[in-house]
Amino acid sequence: TQLLEQSPQFLSIQEGENLTVYCNSSSVFSSLQWYRQEPGEGPVLLVTVVTGGEVKKLKRLTFQFGDARKDSSLHITAAQPGDTGLYLCAGAVQMDSNYQLIWGAGTKLIIKP
Amino acid sequence: SQTIHQWPATLVQPVGSPLSLECTVEGTSNPNLYWYRQAAGRGLQLLFYSVGIGQISSEVPQNLSASRPQDRQFILSSKKLLLSDSGFYLCAWDWGADGDTQYFGPGTRLTVL
């Protein structure tokens, strides 16, 4: 069974602080995605990382894929209340002729003004 | 552009009653389709996925079933709901390729009383 563990499960910090959330597995993924979900809505893709060691930046968000493509991190600089949400990572694995996503349980992030 | 619709948005049903949730995709053909269930503030549990008309794979044995009568239509059903069926149900689509974004519908909030 392939598992993706996300940590922490819950994080509440003040506006302006930095934070890092983690996504770890013993499995190798061909690619890994980060999504953000707001209450009552479906998840929306933030970024896809494909190459081991890859770093992608999206404004104040920095995403890194581990060298062995088994883990990833999301770092937010100077967090803002608009960053509040559930952050989900999902790793792609090949199943027959298709790729499927294995989902982490999510990190619930609250940024207090 | 592609859009994905789900209905109803909210549903309150008594234990033992039947269920039918519908998902349709517009603007694409032959997508992979997915049904997920999500507990409050937590990750996604894959229930069913389909790579084509009439092709359904079940990930979790339970009293739910899925059907794909048309290329862009995916239906989640139950003959008799249980209390434990309560949750947020999300439909999603992608093309099943590595690194593909999964696009989610707005979700259905199901409460079984």
PDB file of N, CA and C in Angstrom, chain A residues 37-88:
ATOM      1  N   GLN A  37      -7.335  23.671  -0.903  1.00  0.00           N
ATOM      2  CA  GLN A  37      -8.786  23.542  -0.879  1.00  0.00           C
ATOM      3  C   GLN A  37      -9.358  24.478   0.176  1.00  0.00           C
ATOM      4  N   GLU A  38     -10.393  25.206  -0.224  1.00  0.00           N
ATOM      5  CA  GLU A  38     -11.108  26.060   0.712  1.00  0.00           C
ATOM      6  C   GLU A  38     -12.407  25.359   1.094  1.00  0.00           C
ATOM      7  N   PRO A  39     -12.945  25.678   2.266  1.00  0.00           N
ATOM      8  CA  PRO A  39     -14.153  24.967   2.759  1.00  0.00           C
ATOM      9  C   PRO A  39     -15.295  25.009   1.745  1.00  0.00           C
ATOM     10  N   GLY A  40     -15.907  23.850   1.530  1.00  0.00           N
ATOM     11  CA  GLY A  40     -17.057  23.776   0.642  1.00  0.00           C
ATOM     12  C   GLY A  40     -16.733  23.798  -0.833  1.00  0.00           C
ATOM     13  N   GLU A  41     -15.452  23.722  -1.173  1.00  0.00           N
ATOM     14  CA  GLU A  41     -15.057  23.735  -2.582  1.00  0.00           C
ATOM     15  C   GLU A  41     -14.145  22.561  -2.877  1.00  0.00           C
ATOM     16  N   GLY A  42     -13.927  22.291  -4.165  1.00  0.00           N
ATOM     17  CA  GLY A  42     -12.977  21.258  -4.545  1.00  0.00           C
ATOM     18  C   GLY A  42     -11.551  21.775  -4.501  1.00  0.00           C
ATOM     19  N   PRO A  43     -10.563  20.874  -4.385  1.00  0.00           N
ATOM     20  CA  PRO A  43      -9.155  21.291  -4.404  1.00  0.00           C
ATOM     21  C   PRO A  43      -8.777  21.918  -5.741  1.00  0.00           C
ATOM     22  N   VAL A  44      -7.831  22.839  -5.681  1.00  0.00           N
ATOM     23  CA  VAL A  44      -7.333  23.509  -6.877  1.00  0.00           C
ATOM     24  C   VAL A  44      -5.817  23.351  -6.919  1.00  0.00           C
ATOM     25  N   LEU A  45      -5.300  22.981  -8.098  1.00  0.00           N
ATOM     26  CA  LEU A  45      -3.866  22.744  -8.238  1.00  0.00           C
ATOM     27  C   LEU A  45      -3.055  24.009  -8.015  1.00  0.00           C
ATOM     28  N   LEU A  46      -1.975  23.875  -7.206  1.00  0.00           N
ATOM     29  CA  LEU A  46      -1.004  24.960  -7.044  1.00  0.00           C
ATOM     30  C   LEU A  46       0.203  24.732  -7.946  1.00  0.00           C
ATOM     31  N   VAL A  47       0.758  23.511  -7.911  1.00  0.00           N
ATOM     32  CA  VAL A  47       1.993  23.253  -8.654  1.00  0.00           C
ATOM     33  C   VAL A  47       2.166  21.760  -8.877  1.00  0.00           C
ATOM     34  N   THR A  48       2.886  21.409  -9.917  1.00  0.00           N
ATOM     35  CA  THR A  48       3.317  20.037 -10.174  1.00  0.00           C
ATOM     36  C   THR A  48       4.840  20.028 -10.246  1.00  0.00           C
ATOM     37  N   VAL A  49       5.476  19.123  -9.517  1.00  0.00           N
ATOM     38  CA  VAL A  49       6.924  18.949  -9.600  1.00  0.00           C
ATOM     39  C   VAL A  49       7.212  17.570 -10.161  1.00  0.00           C
ATOM     40  N   VAL A  50       8.219  17.494 -11.013  1.00  0.00           N
ATOM     41  CA  VAL A  50       8.453  16.276 -11.773  1.00  0.00           C
ATOM     42  C   VAL A  50       9.860  15.717 -11.553  1.00  0.00           C
ATOM     43  N   THR A  51      10.846  16.580 -11.472  1.00  0.00           N
ATOM     44  CA  THR A  51      12.241  16.153 -11.419  1.00  0.00           C
ATOM     45  C   THR A  51      12.728  16.130  -9.979  1.00  0.00           C
ATOM     46  N   GLY A  52      13.492  15.080  -9.603  1.00  0.00           N
ATOM     47  CA  GLY A  52      14.066  15.021  -8.268  1.00  0.00           C
ATOM     48  C   GLY A  52      14.915  16.242  -7.982  1.00  0.00           C
ATOM     49  N   GLY A  53      14.690  16.882  -6.820  1.00  0.00           N
ATOM     50  CA  GLY A  53      15.421  18.081  -6.454  1.00  0.00           C
ATOM     51  C   GLY A  53      14.841  19.367  -7.004  1.00  0.00           C
ATOM     52  N   GLU A  54      13.799  19.246  -7.781  1.00  0.00           N
ATOM     53  CA  GLU A  54      13.202  20.430  -8.424  1.00  0.00           C
ATOM     54  C   GLU A  54      12.634  21.386  -7.392  1.00  0.00           C
ATOM     55  N   VAL A  55      12.828  22.667  -7.627  1.00  0.00           N
ATOM     56  CA  VAL A  55      12.263  23.715  -6.792  1.00  0.00           C
ATOM     57  C   VAL A  55      11.432  24.630  -7.672  1.00  0.00           C
ATOM     58  N   LYS A  56      10.188  24.881  -7.236  1.00  0.00           N
ATOM     59  CA  LYS A  56       9.334  25.816  -7.971  1.00  0.00           C
ATOM     60  C   LYS A  56       8.829  26.875  -7.014  1.00  0.00           C
ATOM     61  N   LYS A  57       8.752  28.098  -7.513  1.00  0.00           N
ATOM     62  CA  LYS A  57       8.260  29.194  -6.687  1.00  0.00           C
ATOM     63  C   LYS A  57       7.001  29.784  -7.294  1.00  0.00           C
ATOM     64  N   LEU A  58       6.057  30.068  -6.413  1.00  0.00           N
ATOM     65  CA  LEU A  58       4.789  30.672  -6.813  1.00  0.00           C
ATOM     66  C   LEU A  58       4.560  31.807  -5.832  1.00  0.00           C
ATOM     67  N   LYS A  59       5.057  32.998  -6.194  1.00  0.00           N
ATOM     68  CA  LYS A  59       5.002  34.170  -5.305  1.00  0.00           C
ATOM     69  C   LYS A  59       5.670  33.832  -3.975  1.00  0.00           C
ATOM     70  N   ARG A  60       4.938  33.797  -2.877  1.00  0.00           N
ATOM     71  CA  ARG A  60       5.540  33.537  -1.558  1.00  0.00           C
ATOM     72  C   ARG A  60       5.610  32.045  -1.221  1.00  0.00           C
ATOM     73  N   LEU A  61       5.196  31.189  -2.143  1.00  0.00           N
ATOM     74  CA  LEU A  61       5.195  29.747  -1.911  1.00  0.00           C
ATOM     75  C   LEU A  61       6.367  29.113  -2.662  1.00  0.00           C
ATOM     76  N   THR A  62       7.138  28.277  -1.953  1.00  0.00           N
ATOM     77  CA  THR A  62       8.243  27.552  -2.551  1.00  0.00           C
ATOM     78  C   THR A  62       8.019  26.057  -2.365  1.00  0.00           C
ATOM     79  N   PHE A  63       8.039  25.333  -3.451  1.00  0.00           N
ATOM     80  CA  PHE A  63       7.798  23.896  -3.453  1.00  0.00           C
ATOM     81  C   PHE A  63       9.092  23.194  -3.835  1.00  0.00           C
ATOM     82  N   GLN A  64       9.399  22.106  -3.112  1.00  0.00           N
ATOM     83  CA  GLN A  64      10.583  21.330  -3.459  1.00  0.00           C
ATOM     84  C   GLN A  64      10.230  19.850  -3.533  1.00  0.00           C
ATOM     85  N   PHE A  65      10.752  19.181  -4.523  1.00  0.00           N
ATOM     86  CA  PHE A  65      10.603  17.732  -4.691  1.00  0.00           C
ATOM     87  C   PHE A  65      11.901  17.112  -4.229  1.00  0.00           C
ATOM     88  N   GLY A  66      11.822  16.072  -3.386  1.00  0.00           N
ATOM     89  CA  GLY A  66      13.029  15.447  -2.882  1.00  0.00           C
ATOM     90  C   GLY A  66      13.852  14.817  -3.995  1.00  0.00           C
ATOM     91  N   ASP A  67      15.154  14.693  -3.739  1.00  0.00           N
ATOM     92  CA  ASP A  67      16.057  14.138  -4.746  1.00  0.00           C
ATOM     93  C   ASP A  67      15.612  12.746  -5.207  1.00  0.00           C
ATOM     94  N   ALA A  68      15.103  11.950  -4.266  1.00  0.00           N
ATOM     95  CA  ALA A  68      14.694  10.582  -4.573  1.00  0.00           C
ATOM     96  C   ALA A  68      13.231  10.512  -5.029  1.00  0.00           C
ATOM     97  N   ARG A  69      12.586  11.637  -5.140  1.00  0.00           N
ATOM     98  CA  ARG A  69      11.173  11.747  -5.568  1.00  0.00           C
ATOM     99  C   ARG A  69      10.240  10.949  -4.649  1.00  0.00           C
ATOM    100  N   LYS A  70      10.587  10.959  -3.331  1.00  0.00           N
ATOM    101  CA  LYS A  70       9.709  10.300  -2.363  1.00  0.00           C
ATOM    102  C   LYS A  70       9.052  11.307  -1.423  1.00  0.00           C
ATOM    103  N   ASP A  71       9.507  12.551  -1.449  1.00  0.00           N
ATOM    104  CA  ASP A  71       8.985  13.515  -0.495  1.00  0.00           C
ATOM    105  C   ASP A  71       8.988  14.906  -1.114  1.00  0.00           C
ATOM    106  N   SER A  72       8.262  15.795  -0.457  1.00  0.00           N
ATOM    107  CA  SER A  72       8.160  17.159  -0.955  1.00  0.00           C
ATOM    108  C   SER A  72       7.865  18.086   0.214  1.00  0.00           C
ATOM    109  N   SER A  73       8.180  19.344   0.027  1.00  0.00           N
ATOM    110  CA  SER A  73       7.876  20.342   1.038  1.00  0.00           C
ATOM    111  C   SER A  73       7.289  21.579   0.385  1.00  0.00           C
ATOM    112  N   LEU A  74       6.496  22.274   1.173  1.00  0.00           N
ATOM    113  CA  LEU A  74       5.904  23.548   0.763  1.00  0.00           C
ATOM    114  C   LEU A  74       6.255  24.569   1.825  1.00  0.00           C
ATOM    115  N   HIS A  75       6.968  25.605   1.434  1.00  0.00           N
ATOM    116  CA  HIS A  75       7.363  26.662   2.355  1.00  0.00           C
ATOM    117  C   HIS A  75       6.625  27.938   1.992  1.00  0.00           C
ATOM    118  N   ILE A  76       5.993  28.563   2.981  1.00  0.00           N
ATOM    119  CA  ILE A  76       5.313  29.834   2.755  1.00  0.00           C
ATOM    120  C   ILE A  76       6.037  30.924   3.539  1.00  0.00           C
ATOM    121  N   THR A  77       6.390  31.966   2.854  1.00  0.00           N
ATOM    122  CA  THR A  77       7.074  33.099   3.470  1.00  0.00           C
ATOM    123  C   THR A  77       6.065  34.208   3.755  1.00  0.00           C
ATOM    124  N   ALA A  78       6.180  34.791   4.941  1.00  0.00           N
ATOM    125  CA  ALA A  78       5.301  35.911   5.317  1.00  0.00           C
ATOM    126  C   ALA A  78       3.837  35.570   5.071  1.00  0.00           C
ATOM    127  N   ALA A  79       3.358  34.556   5.769  1.00  0.00           N
ATOM    128  CA  ALA A  79       2.004  34.046   5.538  1.00  0.00           C
ATOM    129  C   ALA A  79       0.956  35.155   5.718  1.00  0.00           C
ATOM    130  N   GLN A  80      -0.086  35.042   4.910  1.00  0.00           N
ATOM    131  CA  GLN A  80      -1.182  35.996   4.949  1.00  0.00           C
ATOM    132  C   GLN A  80      -2.496  35.260   5.194  1.00  0.00           C
ATOM    133  N   PRO A  81      -3.506  35.944   5.739  1.00  0.00           N
ATOM    134  CA  PRO A  81      -4.790  35.267   5.995  1.00  0.00           C
ATOM    135  C   PRO A  81      -5.370  34.590   4.764  1.00  0.00           C
ATOM    136  N   GLY A  82      -5.083  35.109   3.581  1.00  0.00           N
ATOM    137  CA  GLY A  82      -5.557  34.496   2.347  1.00  0.00           C
ATOM    138  C   GLY A  82      -4.919  33.150   2.052  1.00  0.00           C
ATOM    139  N   ASP A  83      -3.858  32.796   2.784  1.00  0.00           N
ATOM    140  CA  ASP A  83      -3.222  31.487   2.615  1.00  0.00           C
ATOM    141  C   ASP A  83      -3.964  30.397   3.379  1.00  0.00           C
ATOM    142  N   THR A  84      -4.906  30.784   4.211  1.00  0.00           N
ATOM    143  CA  THR A  84      -5.677  29.815   4.997  1.00  0.00           C
ATOM    144  C   THR A  84      -6.361  28.811   4.088  1.00  0.00           C
ATOM    145  N   GLY A  85      -6.276  27.531   4.470  1.00  0.00           N
ATOM    146  CA  GLY A  85      -6.922  26.487   3.674  1.00  0.00           C
ATOM    147  C   GLY A  85      -6.355  25.130   4.015  1.00  0.00           C
ATOM    148  N   LEU A  86      -6.836  24.132   3.307  1.00  0.00           N
ATOM    149  CA  LEU A  86      -6.328  22.765   3.451  1.00  0.00           C
ATOM    150  C   LEU A  86      -5.368  22.503   2.302  1.00  0.00           C
ATOM    151  N   TYR A  87      -4.133  22.157   2.624  1.00  0.00           N
ATOM    152  CA  TYR A  87      -3.112  21.892   1.615  1.00  0.00           C
ATOM    153  C   TYR A  87      -2.945  20.382   1.475  1.00  0.00           C
ATOM    154  N   LEU A  88      -3.118  19.911   0.271  1.00  0.00           N
ATOM    155  CA  LEU A  88      -3.065  18.483  -0.026  1.00  0.00           C
ATOM    156  C   LEU A  88      -1.942  18.196  -1.009  1.00  0.00           C
TER     157      LEU A  88
END
